[in-house]
Amino acid sequence: MRNFTDILTKLLGDAFEAAGYDRDFCKVQVSNRPDLCEYQCNGAMAGAKKFHKAPFVIAEDVVAKLKENGAETCFSAEVVRPGFINLKVVPSYLSDYLKEEAADPNLSLPQVDQPKKIIIDYGGPNVAKPLHVGHLRAAVIGESIKRLCRAVGNEVLGDVHLGDWGLQMGLIITELKHRQPDLPYFKDVEQDFPKEPPFTIGELEEIYPAASAKSKEDSAYHEEALEATHLLQEGKPGYRALWQQILDVSVADLKRNYDRLNVHFDLWKSESDAQPYIPAMIEQLKADGVARLDQGALVVDVKKPEDKKEIPPCIILKSDGASLYATTDCATIVEREKLFKPDEIIYVVDKRQHMHFEQVFRTVKKAGIVDDSTELVHVGFGTMNGKDGKPFKTREGGVMRLQVLLDDIKANMEEKIRGNHNVRTEDAGKTAGQVALAAVKYGDLSNQASKDYVFDVDKFTSFEGNTGPYILYTIVRIKSILKKAQEEGSPVDARNLLPALSEEEKKLMLDLSGFGSSVYAAYEELAPHKICAYIYQLSNDFNRFYHETRILAEEDQKRKESYLALLKLTADVLEKSIDILGFDAPDYM
Ligand code: ARG
């Protein structure tokens, strides 16, 4: 289904052409003077020079043709000096359009002509370290972009891309060896290793920072960790077995945490999965002359003449032969090409890694690892700051665990909700969890991803203003009216929709007609904040309508059924939108 700006642009184009002018001037946009009209076309002014005619004359000619073509049954048009064409939707045309929208399973959200296969690389947690607030944005924004790409018909795979390789693993192994030297993993004889891991997730989370601190002070310890990393990478059986257990324990815990965020990955691949692809990739880079030696290191030159800033060469191997972060990311693309052949890979990673991705993208294109048509995109996000404008910390100044943050906000929500007699005591915990998640996610997503933002708990958890709880509250309000209607036997059916009577009702209807174009625009720009802006406006306009209108008490039965249909569509559009954002609404709150 096409949206009104497209339909109007087409109608205006036909009229411009029929009047002997140029289609190029026919573009219609949402009005920037909503007090005067709903849509407008400013093409007559733009065309005046070319046609040596006054804009007013051109606009009059076009509107005359519009009338001749019968467009006035859908839109009324008026010419305003110097040459604006102001447009309004005819109420019956609007309600007919919404009936079709309601009948469409996609609620008129356009579907892509050619579905792409897209991999979204988001999450990026490192094993054996708890999720902290620094991981929140990747998870929340990535999940939403994944759902958004899927909602318009693409085939999408979300990949967590675990950090499970490198020195961090050697450090954990070394520390375990110091603490429990008698474990079979450290013996040189090959043997069966125990099925049960020798640590819990809690212990693991304590071991890593302890090891990391020691290695900074003690150079012998650091050497030992480097050696352990090396032996692990060589495939020493005891270390491989231990590494596998670290991974298993960590992944089980990460899954629990991501589940709680309503974040679900299709692929649990990791950096280690890419390692087997490195040797052949390096050989190819050398054989093709793509890489060159620079002071013993293997590098790929990726700068281009048109660059405005310096793009340093991408280092593939250090002079001691060790691979780096960029090596792993390039090899991961080799693997993805082999397993999935994606049309596009989107990385949702901190914007401070922008240079890294620029180098990796250029390297794989230059090396022909992906072909030119493959889109590689870095959606870089800014930092989540505290109220002091500095990166978000605990009160003590430490890194805050994600679990702690969510628990705090949930407790805060539970207190607010418990006062509400609509919520059964046994549901209060679950509902508080749902509302807390909406508060956190909406608080994040409503900001443009690339910007830093202030994580303000009081603001985000408020039931008023541009917040997740406000959106949920609007949905719950509608659901409760619909439930009452159902109880009294009133039908809720989109076919009952009538043309709007009041300004408030028409505004709500216009918002609903914009669902498809708003969400599709968010997809084209990979910008979930546009969906937030859309549903905030929709919620405000709904609540304005609600306060002006008696719905269940309406005496005219046909009118009442029309209101119920309108409420149902509003709830459906809001729920589909928040589903794309990655949260859902309770029945009561
Ligand atoms: N694990 C990395 C980190 O902690 C993030 C990984 C991001 N994704 C990627 N493909 N490089 O910084």
Coordinates of C-alpha atoms and ligand atoms in Angstrom, one line a residue:
M1 CA 0.0 0.0 0.0
R2 CA 1.3 3.4 -0.8
N3 CA 1.2 6.3 1.6
F4 CA -0.5 9.6 1.1
T5 CA 2.6 11.6 0.1
D6 CA 3.3 9.1 -2.7
I7 CA -0.3 9.0 -3.8
L8 CA -0.5 12.8 -3.8
T9 CA 2.8 13.1 -5.6
K10 CA 1.5 10.9 -8.3
L11 CA -1.8 12.8 -8.7
L12 CA 0.0 16.1 -8.7
G13 CA 2.5 14.8 -11.3
D14 CA -0.3 13.8 -13.6
A15 CA -1.9 17.2 -13.2
F16 CA 1.4 19.1 -13.8
E17 CA 1.9 17.1 -16.9
A18 CA -1.7 17.5 -18.1
A19 CA -1.4 21.2 -17.7
G20 CA 1.8 21.2 -19.8
Y21 CA 4.3 21.5 -17.1
D22 CA 7.1 19.3 -15.8
R23 CA 6.5 16.3 -13.4
D24 CA 9.8 17.2 -11.7
F25 CA 8.0 19.9 -9.7
C26 CA 5.2 17.7 -8.3
K27 CA 6.7 16.6 -5.0
V28 CA 4.3 16.6 -2.1
Q29 CA 5.3 16.8 1.5
V30 CA 3.7 16.8 4.9
S31 CA 2.6 20.4 5.6
N32 CA 4.8 22.5 7.8
R33 CA 1.7 24.6 8.5
P34 CA -0.6 22.0 9.9
D35 CA -3.0 24.8 10.9
L36 CA -3.6 25.5 7.2
C37 CA -3.4 22.1 5.5
E38 CA -2.2 18.6 5.8
Y39 CA 0.1 18.3 2.8
Q40 CA 1.6 20.8 0.4
C41 CA 3.3 21.1 -2.9
N42 CA 5.7 24.0 -3.5
G43 CA 6.5 23.0 -7.1
A44 CA 4.8 26.0 -8.7
M45 CA 7.4 28.4 -7.2
A46 CA 10.3 26.1 -8.3
G47 CA 8.9 25.9 -11.8
A48 CA 8.2 29.6 -12.3
K49 CA 11.6 30.3 -13.8
K50 CA 11.6 27.5 -16.3
F51 CA 8.1 28.3 -17.6
H52 CA 8.3 32.1 -17.4
K53 CA 5.0 32.2 -15.6
A54 CA 3.9 33.5 -12.2
P55 CA 3.8 30.7 -9.6
F56 CA 0.2 31.5 -8.9
V57 CA -0.8 30.9 -12.5
I58 CA 1.0 27.5 -12.6
A59 CA -0.6 26.4 -9.3
E60 CA -4.1 27.4 -10.6
D61 CA -3.5 25.5 -13.8
V62 CA -2.4 22.4 -11.9
V63 CA -5.3 22.5 -9.4
A64 CA -7.8 22.9 -12.3
K65 CA -6.4 19.7 -13.9
L66 CA -6.6 18.0 -10.5
K67 CA -10.3 18.8 -10.4
E68 CA -10.8 17.7 -14.0
N69 CA -9.0 14.4 -13.1
G70 CA -11.5 13.8 -10.3
A71 CA -8.8 14.0 -7.6
E72 CA -11.1 16.1 -5.4
T73 CA -13.0 13.0 -4.2
C74 CA -9.7 12.1 -2.4
F75 CA -8.0 15.4 -1.7
S76 CA -9.1 19.0 -1.7
A77 CA -6.7 21.4 -3.2
E78 CA -6.4 25.2 -2.7
V79 CA -4.0 27.7 -4.2
V80 CA -2.5 30.2 -1.8
R81 CA -0.2 33.1 -2.8
P82 CA 2.4 33.2 -4.1
G83 CA 1.9 29.7 -5.4
F84 CA 1.5 27.1 -2.7
I85 CA -0.8 24.2 -3.4
N86 CA -2.4 23.3 0.0
L87 CA -3.9 19.8 0.2
K88 CA -6.3 18.1 2.6
V89 CA -7.5 14.5 2.6
V90 CA -11.2 14.0 2.2
P91 CA -12.4 12.3 5.5
S92 CA -14.1 9.4 3.8
Y93 CA -11.0 8.7 1.7
L94 CA -8.9 8.7 4.9
S95 CA -11.2 6.3 6.7
D96 CA -11.3 4.0 3.6
Y97 CA -7.6 4.0 3.5
L98 CA -7.4 3.1 7.2
K99 CA -9.8 0.2 6.6
E100 CA -7.4 -1.2 4.1
E101 CA -4.4 -0.6 6.4
A102 CA -6.2 -2.5 9.2
A103 CA -6.8 -5.4 6.9
D104 CA -3.2 -5.6 5.8
P105 CA -1.1 -8.0 8.0
N106 CA 1.8 -5.5 7.7
L107 CA -0.5 -2.5 8.6
S108 CA 0.6 -0.9 5.3
L109 CA 4.3 -1.1 6.1
P110 CA 5.8 -1.4 2.6
Q111 CA 7.9 -4.5 1.9
V112 CA 11.2 -4.3 0.0
D113 CA 11.0 -5.3 -3.7
Q114 CA 14.1 -7.4 -3.4
P115 CA 14.7 -8.9 0.0
K116 CA 18.3 -8.9 1.1
K117 CA 20.2 -11.3 3.2
I118 CA 21.5 -9.2 6.1
I119 CA 23.8 -10.2 9.0
I120 CA 23.7 -7.9 12.0
D121 CA 26.7 -8.1 14.2
Y122 CA 25.8 -6.7 17.6
G123 CA 26.4 -7.6 21.2
G124 CA 30.1 -8.3 21.0
P125 CA 30.4 -9.2 24.7
N126 CA 33.6 -10.8 25.9
V127 CA 33.4 -14.2 27.7
A128 CA 34.1 -14.5 31.4
K129 CA 33.1 -10.8 31.9
P130 CA 29.7 -9.9 33.1
L131 CA 27.5 -7.7 30.9
H132 CA 27.8 -4.1 32.0
V133 CA 26.0 -0.9 31.0
G134 CA 28.6 -0.5 28.1
H135 CA 26.9 -3.5 26.4
L136 CA 23.4 -2.1 26.7
R137 CA 23.4 0.1 23.6
A138 CA 24.8 -2.5 21.2
A139 CA 22.2 -5.0 22.4
V140 CA 19.2 -2.6 22.4
I141 CA 20.0 -0.8 19.1
G142 CA 21.1 -3.9 17.4
E143 CA 18.0 -5.9 18.3
S144 CA 15.8 -3.1 17.1
I145 CA 17.6 -2.7 13.8
K146 CA 17.4 -6.5 13.3
R147 CA 13.6 -6.4 13.8
L148 CA 13.3 -3.3 11.6
C149 CA 15.1 -5.0 8.7
R150 CA 13.0 -8.1 9.1
A151 CA 9.7 -6.1 9.3
V152 CA 10.1 -4.8 5.8
G153 CA 10.7 -8.3 4.4
N154 CA 14.5 -8.9 4.5
E155 CA 16.1 -12.2 5.6
V156 CA 18.1 -11.3 8.7
L157 CA 20.5 -13.1 11.0
G158 CA 21.7 -11.6 14.2
D159 CA 25.1 -12.6 15.4
V160 CA 26.5 -12.1 18.9
H161 CA 30.1 -12.3 17.8
L162 CA 31.6 -13.2 21.2
G163 CA 35.0 -12.1 22.2
D164 CA 36.6 -15.4 23.1
W165 CA 40.1 -15.2 21.8
G166 CA 43.3 -13.6 22.7
L167 CA 45.1 -12.6 25.9
Q168 CA 42.0 -12.5 28.0
M169 CA 41.7 -16.3 27.7
G170 CA 45.4 -16.8 28.5
L171 CA 44.9 -14.7 31.6
I172 CA 42.0 -16.8 33.0
I173 CA 43.9 -20.0 32.3
T174 CA 47.0 -18.7 34.1
E175 CA 45.1 -17.6 37.1
L176 CA 43.3 -20.9 37.3
K177 CA 46.6 -22.7 37.1
H178 CA 48.0 -20.6 40.0
R179 CA 44.9 -21.4 42.1
Q180 CA 44.4 -25.0 41.3
P181 CA 47.7 -26.4 39.8
D182 CA 46.6 -30.0 40.3
L183 CA 43.7 -29.8 37.9
P184 CA 44.1 -32.3 35.0
Y185 CA 44.0 -29.5 32.4
F186 CA 47.5 -28.5 33.4
K187 CA 49.2 -31.9 33.3
D188 CA 51.2 -32.7 30.2
V189 CA 49.7 -36.1 29.7
E190 CA 46.7 -36.5 27.5
Q191 CA 43.7 -37.6 29.4
D192 CA 39.9 -37.3 29.7
F193 CA 39.0 -34.0 31.2
P194 CA 36.2 -33.6 33.8
K195 CA 32.7 -32.9 32.4
E196 CA 32.0 -30.4 35.2
P197 CA 33.8 -27.0 34.9
P198 CA 36.1 -26.2 37.9
F199 CA 34.4 -22.8 38.4
T200 CA 31.0 -21.1 38.5
I201 CA 30.1 -18.0 36.5
G202 CA 30.5 -16.0 39.8
E203 CA 34.0 -17.3 40.3
L204 CA 34.9 -16.7 36.6
E205 CA 33.8 -13.1 36.8
E206 CA 36.1 -12.6 39.8
I207 CA 39.0 -14.5 38.2
Y208 CA 39.4 -12.4 35.1
P209 CA 39.8 -9.0 36.8
A210 CA 42.2 -10.5 39.4
A211 CA 44.3 -12.0 36.6
S212 CA 44.2 -8.8 34.6
A213 CA 45.4 -6.7 37.6
K214 CA 48.2 -9.1 38.4
S215 CA 49.5 -9.2 34.9
K216 CA 49.8 -5.4 35.0
E217 CA 52.1 -5.5 38.0
D218 CA 54.0 -8.7 37.5
S219 CA 55.8 -9.1 34.2
A220 CA 56.6 -12.8 34.8
Y221 CA 52.9 -13.4 35.3
H222 CA 52.2 -11.5 32.1
E223 CA 54.7 -13.6 30.2
E224 CA 53.0 -16.7 31.5
A225 CA 49.6 -15.5 30.3
L226 CA 51.1 -14.8 26.9
E227 CA 52.5 -18.3 26.8
A228 CA 49.2 -19.8 27.8
T229 CA 47.4 -17.8 25.1
H230 CA 49.9 -19.1 22.6
L231 CA 49.5 -22.7 23.8
L232 CA 45.7 -22.4 23.6
Q233 CA 45.9 -21.1 20.1
E234 CA 48.3 -23.9 19.2
G235 CA 45.6 -26.3 20.4
K236 CA 47.1 -27.8 23.6
P237 CA 44.3 -30.3 24.6
G238 CA 44.0 -29.4 28.3
Y239 CA 43.8 -25.7 27.5
R240 CA 41.3 -26.2 24.7
A241 CA 39.1 -28.3 27.1
L242 CA 39.3 -25.6 29.7
W243 CA 38.6 -22.8 27.2
Q244 CA 35.5 -24.8 26.1
Q245 CA 34.3 -24.9 29.6
I246 CA 34.9 -21.2 30.1
L247 CA 32.9 -20.6 27.0
D248 CA 30.0 -22.8 28.0
V249 CA 29.6 -21.3 31.4
S250 CA 29.8 -17.8 30.0
V251 CA 27.4 -18.4 27.2
A252 CA 24.8 -19.9 29.5
D253 CA 25.0 -16.8 31.6
L254 CA 25.0 -14.4 28.7
K255 CA 21.9 -16.0 27.3
R256 CA 20.1 -15.5 30.5
N257 CA 21.0 -11.9 30.5
Y258 CA 20.2 -11.2 26.9
D259 CA 16.9 -13.0 27.3
R260 CA 16.0 -10.7 30.1
L261 CA 16.6 -7.8 27.7
N262 CA 14.4 -9.5 25.1
V263 CA 17.4 -9.7 22.9
H264 CA 17.8 -12.9 20.9
F265 CA 20.6 -13.9 18.6
D266 CA 20.2 -16.3 15.7
L267 CA 24.0 -17.1 15.7
W268 CA 26.2 -17.5 18.7
K269 CA 29.5 -17.3 16.6
S270 CA 32.6 -16.0 18.1
E271 CA 36.1 -14.6 17.3
S272 CA 37.6 -18.1 17.6
D273 CA 35.4 -19.4 14.8
A274 CA 37.2 -17.1 12.4
Q275 CA 40.7 -18.2 13.3
P276 CA 40.8 -21.2 11.0
Y277 CA 40.3 -18.9 8.0
I278 CA 43.3 -16.7 8.8
P279 CA 46.2 -18.6 7.3
A280 CA 44.6 -19.0 3.8
M281 CA 43.4 -15.4 3.9
I282 CA 46.9 -14.2 4.6
E283 CA 48.4 -16.3 1.9
Q284 CA 45.9 -14.9 -0.6
L285 CA 46.6 -11.3 0.5
K286 CA 50.3 -11.8 -0.1
A287 CA 49.9 -13.7 -3.4
D288 CA 47.6 -11.1 -4.8
G289 CA 49.9 -8.3 -3.8
V290 CA 47.2 -6.7 -1.7
A291 CA 49.3 -6.7 1.5
R292 CA 52.8 -5.5 1.8
L293 CA 55.5 -5.8 4.5
D294 CA 56.2 -2.7 6.6
Q295 CA 58.9 -3.0 9.2
G296 CA 58.2 -6.7 9.5
A297 CA 54.4 -6.2 9.9
L298 CA 51.9 -7.2 7.2
V299 CA 49.7 -4.3 6.2
V300 CA 47.1 -3.4 3.6
D301 CA 47.1 0.2 2.3
V302 CA 43.5 1.4 2.3
K303 CA 43.7 5.2 1.9
K304 CA 42.0 6.7 -1.1
P305 CA 42.8 10.0 -2.9
E306 CA 39.4 11.5 -2.0
D307 CA 39.9 10.9 1.8
K308 CA 39.4 14.0 3.9
K309 CA 41.2 12.5 6.9
E310 CA 44.2 10.2 7.2
I311 CA 43.3 6.5 7.0
P312 CA 46.3 4.5 8.2
P313 CA 47.1 1.1 6.7
C314 CA 45.2 -1.9 8.1
I315 CA 47.6 -4.1 10.1
I316 CA 47.0 -7.8 9.4
L317 CA 50.0 -9.3 11.2
K318 CA 52.3 -7.8 13.7
S319 CA 56.0 -8.2 13.2
D320 CA 56.0 -11.1 15.7
G321 CA 53.4 -12.8 13.5
A322 CA 50.5 -12.3 15.9
S323 CA 47.1 -11.5 14.4
L324 CA 45.0 -8.5 15.6
Y325 CA 41.4 -7.4 16.0
A326 CA 41.3 -6.3 12.3
T327 CA 42.6 -9.8 11.3
T328 CA 39.8 -11.5 13.1
D329 CA 37.1 -9.2 11.7
C330 CA 38.4 -9.7 8.1
A331 CA 38.5 -13.5 8.6
T332 CA 35.0 -13.4 10.1
I333 CA 33.8 -11.8 6.8
V334 CA 35.6 -14.7 5.0
E335 CA 33.6 -17.1 7.1
R336 CA 30.3 -15.2 6.6
E337 CA 30.8 -15.2 2.9
K338 CA 31.5 -19.0 2.9
L339 CA 28.5 -19.8 5.2
F340 CA 25.9 -17.2 4.3
K341 CA 26.8 -15.0 1.3
P342 CA 25.1 -12.0 2.8
D343 CA 24.1 -8.9 0.7
E344 CA 24.8 -6.7 3.6
I345 CA 26.5 -6.8 7.0
I346 CA 25.6 -4.2 9.6
Y347 CA 27.9 -3.7 12.7
V348 CA 26.2 -2.1 15.6
V349 CA 29.3 -1.1 17.6
D350 CA 30.5 1.9 19.6
K351 CA 31.3 4.8 17.3
R352 CA 34.8 5.1 18.7
Q353 CA 35.6 2.0 16.6
H354 CA 34.7 3.8 13.4
M355 CA 38.3 3.8 12.0
H356 CA 38.7 0.1 12.7
F357 CA 35.6 -0.7 10.6
E358 CA 36.6 1.7 7.8
Q359 CA 40.0 -0.1 7.6
V360 CA 38.4 -3.6 7.7
F361 CA 35.7 -2.7 5.1
R362 CA 38.3 -1.3 2.7
T363 CA 40.6 -4.3 3.2
V364 CA 38.0 -6.9 2.4
K365 CA 36.8 -5.0 -0.7
K366 CA 40.3 -4.4 -1.9
A367 CA 41.1 -8.1 -1.4
G368 CA 38.0 -9.2 -3.2
I369 CA 36.8 -11.1 -0.1
V370 CA 33.4 -9.5 -0.7
D371 CA 32.3 -8.1 -4.1
D372 CA 31.6 -4.5 -4.7
S373 CA 27.9 -4.8 -4.3
T374 CA 28.1 -6.1 -0.7
E375 CA 27.1 -3.4 1.6
L376 CA 29.2 -3.1 4.8
V377 CA 27.8 -0.6 7.3
H378 CA 28.9 0.5 10.7
V379 CA 26.1 1.9 12.8
G380 CA 28.3 3.6 15.5
F381 CA 26.6 4.6 18.7
G382 CA 27.6 7.2 21.3
T383 CA 28.2 6.8 25.0
M384 CA 25.6 6.4 27.7
N385 CA 26.4 9.0 30.3
G386 CA 25.3 9.7 33.8
K387 CA 23.7 12.9 34.9
D388 CA 27.2 14.4 35.4
G389 CA 27.8 14.0 31.7
K390 CA 30.5 11.4 32.3
P391 CA 30.2 7.7 31.3
F392 CA 27.6 6.0 33.5
K393 CA 29.0 4.5 36.7
T394 CA 27.8 3.1 40.0
R395 CA 27.6 5.4 42.9
E396 CA 31.0 4.1 44.1
G397 CA 32.4 5.0 40.7
G398 CA 32.7 1.4 39.4
V399 CA 31.4 -0.2 36.2
M400 CA 27.7 -1.0 36.7
R401 CA 26.5 -4.5 35.9
L402 CA 23.6 -4.6 33.6
Q403 CA 21.8 -6.9 35.9
V404 CA 22.1 -4.4 38.8
L405 CA 20.8 -1.6 36.6
L406 CA 17.8 -3.6 35.5
D407 CA 17.0 -4.7 39.0
D408 CA 17.1 -1.2 40.3
I409 CA 14.8 0.1 37.7
K410 CA 12.5 -2.8 38.1
A411 CA 12.3 -2.2 41.9
N412 CA 11.5 1.5 41.2
M413 CA 8.7 0.5 38.8
E414 CA 7.3 -2.1 41.2
E415 CA 6.8 0.6 43.8
K416 CA 4.9 2.8 41.3
I417 CA 2.8 -0.1 40.1
R418 CA 1.9 -1.6 43.4
G419 CA -0.2 1.4 44.3
N420 CA -2.4 0.6 41.3
H421 CA -5.4 -1.6 42.1
N422 CA -5.8 -2.8 38.5
V423 CA -2.7 -4.9 38.8
R424 CA -3.0 -8.2 40.7
T425 CA -0.3 -8.6 43.3
E426 CA 1.0 -11.8 41.7
D427 CA 1.4 -9.9 38.4
A428 CA 3.2 -6.9 39.8
G429 CA 6.7 -8.3 39.4
K430 CA 6.2 -9.4 35.8
T431 CA 4.6 -6.1 34.9
A432 CA 7.3 -4.1 36.6
G433 CA 9.9 -6.0 34.6
Q434 CA 8.0 -5.2 31.4
V435 CA 7.7 -1.5 32.1
A436 CA 11.3 -1.3 33.3
L437 CA 12.5 -2.8 30.1
A438 CA 10.4 -0.4 28.1
A439 CA 11.8 2.5 30.1
V440 CA 15.4 1.5 29.5
K441 CA 15.0 0.6 25.8
Y442 CA 12.9 3.6 24.9
G443 CA 15.2 5.9 26.8
D444 CA 18.0 4.7 24.7
L445 CA 16.3 4.3 21.3
S446 CA 14.6 7.6 21.4
N447 CA 18.0 9.3 21.0
Q448 CA 19.7 9.3 17.7
A449 CA 22.1 6.3 18.0
S450 CA 25.3 8.3 17.1
K451 CA 24.8 10.8 19.9
D452 CA 25.9 10.4 23.5
Y453 CA 23.0 10.6 25.8
V454 CA 22.3 11.0 29.5
F455 CA 20.8 8.0 31.2
D456 CA 18.3 9.6 33.5
V457 CA 16.4 7.0 35.5
D458 CA 13.8 9.5 36.9
K459 CA 13.0 10.8 33.4
F460 CA 13.0 7.4 31.7
T461 CA 10.6 5.8 34.3
S462 CA 8.1 8.6 34.3
F463 CA 4.6 7.8 33.1
E464 CA 4.5 11.2 31.4
G465 CA 6.5 12.7 28.6
N466 CA 8.5 11.1 25.8
T467 CA 9.1 7.8 27.7
G468 CA 8.6 4.1 27.3
P469 CA 6.1 3.9 30.2
Y470 CA 4.0 6.7 28.6
I471 CA 3.7 4.7 25.4
L472 CA 2.8 1.5 27.3
Y473 CA 0.3 3.4 29.4
T474 CA -1.4 4.6 26.2
I475 CA -1.6 1.1 24.9
V476 CA -2.9 -0.3 28.2
R477 CA -5.6 2.5 28.3
I478 CA -6.8 1.5 24.8
K479 CA -6.7 -2.2 25.6
S480 CA -8.8 -1.7 28.7
I481 CA -11.5 0.2 26.8
L482 CA -11.5 -2.5 24.2
K483 CA -11.9 -5.1 26.9
K484 CA -14.9 -3.3 28.4
A485 CA -16.4 -3.0 24.9
Q486 CA -16.0 -6.7 24.4
E487 CA -17.6 -7.4 27.7
E488 CA -20.7 -5.4 26.8
G489 CA -20.8 -7.1 23.4
S490 CA -19.9 -4.2 21.2
P491 CA -18.2 -5.3 18.0
V492 CA -14.6 -4.2 17.4
D493 CA -14.2 -4.4 13.6
A494 CA -12.1 -2.2 11.3
R495 CA -14.9 -2.3 8.7
N496 CA -17.0 -0.1 11.0
L497 CA -14.7 2.9 10.6
L498 CA -16.5 6.1 9.6
P499 CA -15.1 9.4 8.3
A500 CA -13.7 11.6 11.1
L501 CA -16.0 14.1 12.8
S502 CA -13.6 16.2 14.9
E503 CA -10.2 17.7 14.3
E504 CA -8.7 15.5 17.0
E505 CA -10.1 12.4 15.3
K506 CA -8.9 13.4 11.9
K507 CA -5.4 14.1 13.3
L508 CA -5.3 10.7 14.9
M509 CA -6.4 9.1 11.6
L510 CA -3.7 11.0 9.7
D511 CA -1.1 9.8 12.1
L512 CA -2.2 6.2 11.6
S513 CA -2.0 6.6 7.8
G514 CA 1.6 7.6 8.3
F515 CA 2.7 4.4 10.0
G516 CA 4.1 2.7 6.9
S517 CA 6.1 5.7 5.6
S518 CA 7.5 6.6 9.1
V519 CA 8.7 3.1 9.8
Y520 CA 10.0 2.6 6.3
A521 CA 12.0 5.9 6.6
A522 CA 13.4 4.5 9.8
Y523 CA 14.5 1.4 8.0
E524 CA 16.1 3.3 5.1
E525 CA 18.2 5.3 7.6
L526 CA 18.6 2.4 10.2
A527 CA 17.3 4.9 12.7
P528 CA 14.9 3.4 15.4
H529 CA 14.6 6.9 17.0
K530 CA 12.3 7.8 14.1
I531 CA 9.9 5.1 15.2
C532 CA 10.0 6.5 18.7
A533 CA 9.2 10.0 17.4
Y534 CA 6.4 8.6 15.4
I535 CA 4.7 6.7 18.3
Y536 CA 5.2 9.6 20.7
Q537 CA 3.3 11.8 18.3
L538 CA 0.7 9.1 17.8
S539 CA 0.2 8.6 21.5
N540 CA -0.1 12.3 22.1
D541 CA -2.7 12.7 19.4
F542 CA -4.5 9.6 20.6
N543 CA -4.7 11.0 24.2
R544 CA -5.9 14.3 22.9
F545 CA -8.7 12.5 21.0
Y546 CA -9.5 10.4 24.0
H547 CA -9.9 13.4 26.3
E548 CA -12.2 15.1 23.8
T549 CA -14.4 12.1 23.1
R550 CA -16.9 9.9 25.0
I551 CA -16.2 6.5 23.6
L552 CA -18.1 3.8 25.5
A553 CA -20.8 6.3 26.5
E554 CA -21.4 7.4 22.8
E555 CA -25.1 6.9 22.1
D556 CA -25.0 6.7 18.3
Q557 CA -24.2 3.0 18.0
K558 CA -22.5 3.3 14.5
R559 CA -20.3 6.1 15.8
K560 CA -19.4 4.1 18.8
E561 CA -18.4 1.1 16.7
S562 CA -16.3 3.4 14.5
Y563 CA -14.5 4.7 17.6
L564 CA -13.8 1.2 18.7
A565 CA -12.4 0.3 15.3
L566 CA -10.1 3.4 15.5
L567 CA -8.9 2.4 18.9
K568 CA -8.1 -1.1 17.8
L569 CA -6.1 0.2 14.8
T570 CA -4.2 2.6 17.1
A571 CA -3.3 -0.2 19.5
D572 CA -2.2 -2.5 16.7
V573 CA 0.0 0.2 15.2
L574 CA 1.5 1.0 18.6
E575 CA 2.1 -2.6 19.5
K576 CA 3.7 -3.4 16.1
S577 CA 5.9 -0.4 16.6
I578 CA 7.1 -1.3 20.1
D579 CA 7.6 -4.9 18.9
I580 CA 10.1 -3.5 16.3
L581 CA 11.7 -1.5 19.1
G582 CA 12.1 -4.8 21.1
F583 CA 9.6 -4.5 24.0
D584 CA 6.0 -5.2 24.7
A585 CA 3.1 -4.0 26.7
P586 CA 1.3 -5.6 29.7
D587 CA -2.5 -5.9 29.9
Y588 CA -2.6 -3.6 33.0
M589 CA -0.3 -1.2 34.7
Ligands
ARG1 N1 34.3 -7.6 21.6 C1 34.5 -6.3 21.1 C2 34.8 -5.3 22.2 O1 34.6 -5.7 23.4 C3 33.4 -5.8 20.3 C4 33.1 -6.6 19.1 C5 32.3 -5.8 18.0 N2 32.1 -6.5 16.8 C6 33.0 -6.7 15.9 N3 32.7 -7.5 14.8 N4 34.2 -6.2 16.0 O2 35.2 -4.2 22.0

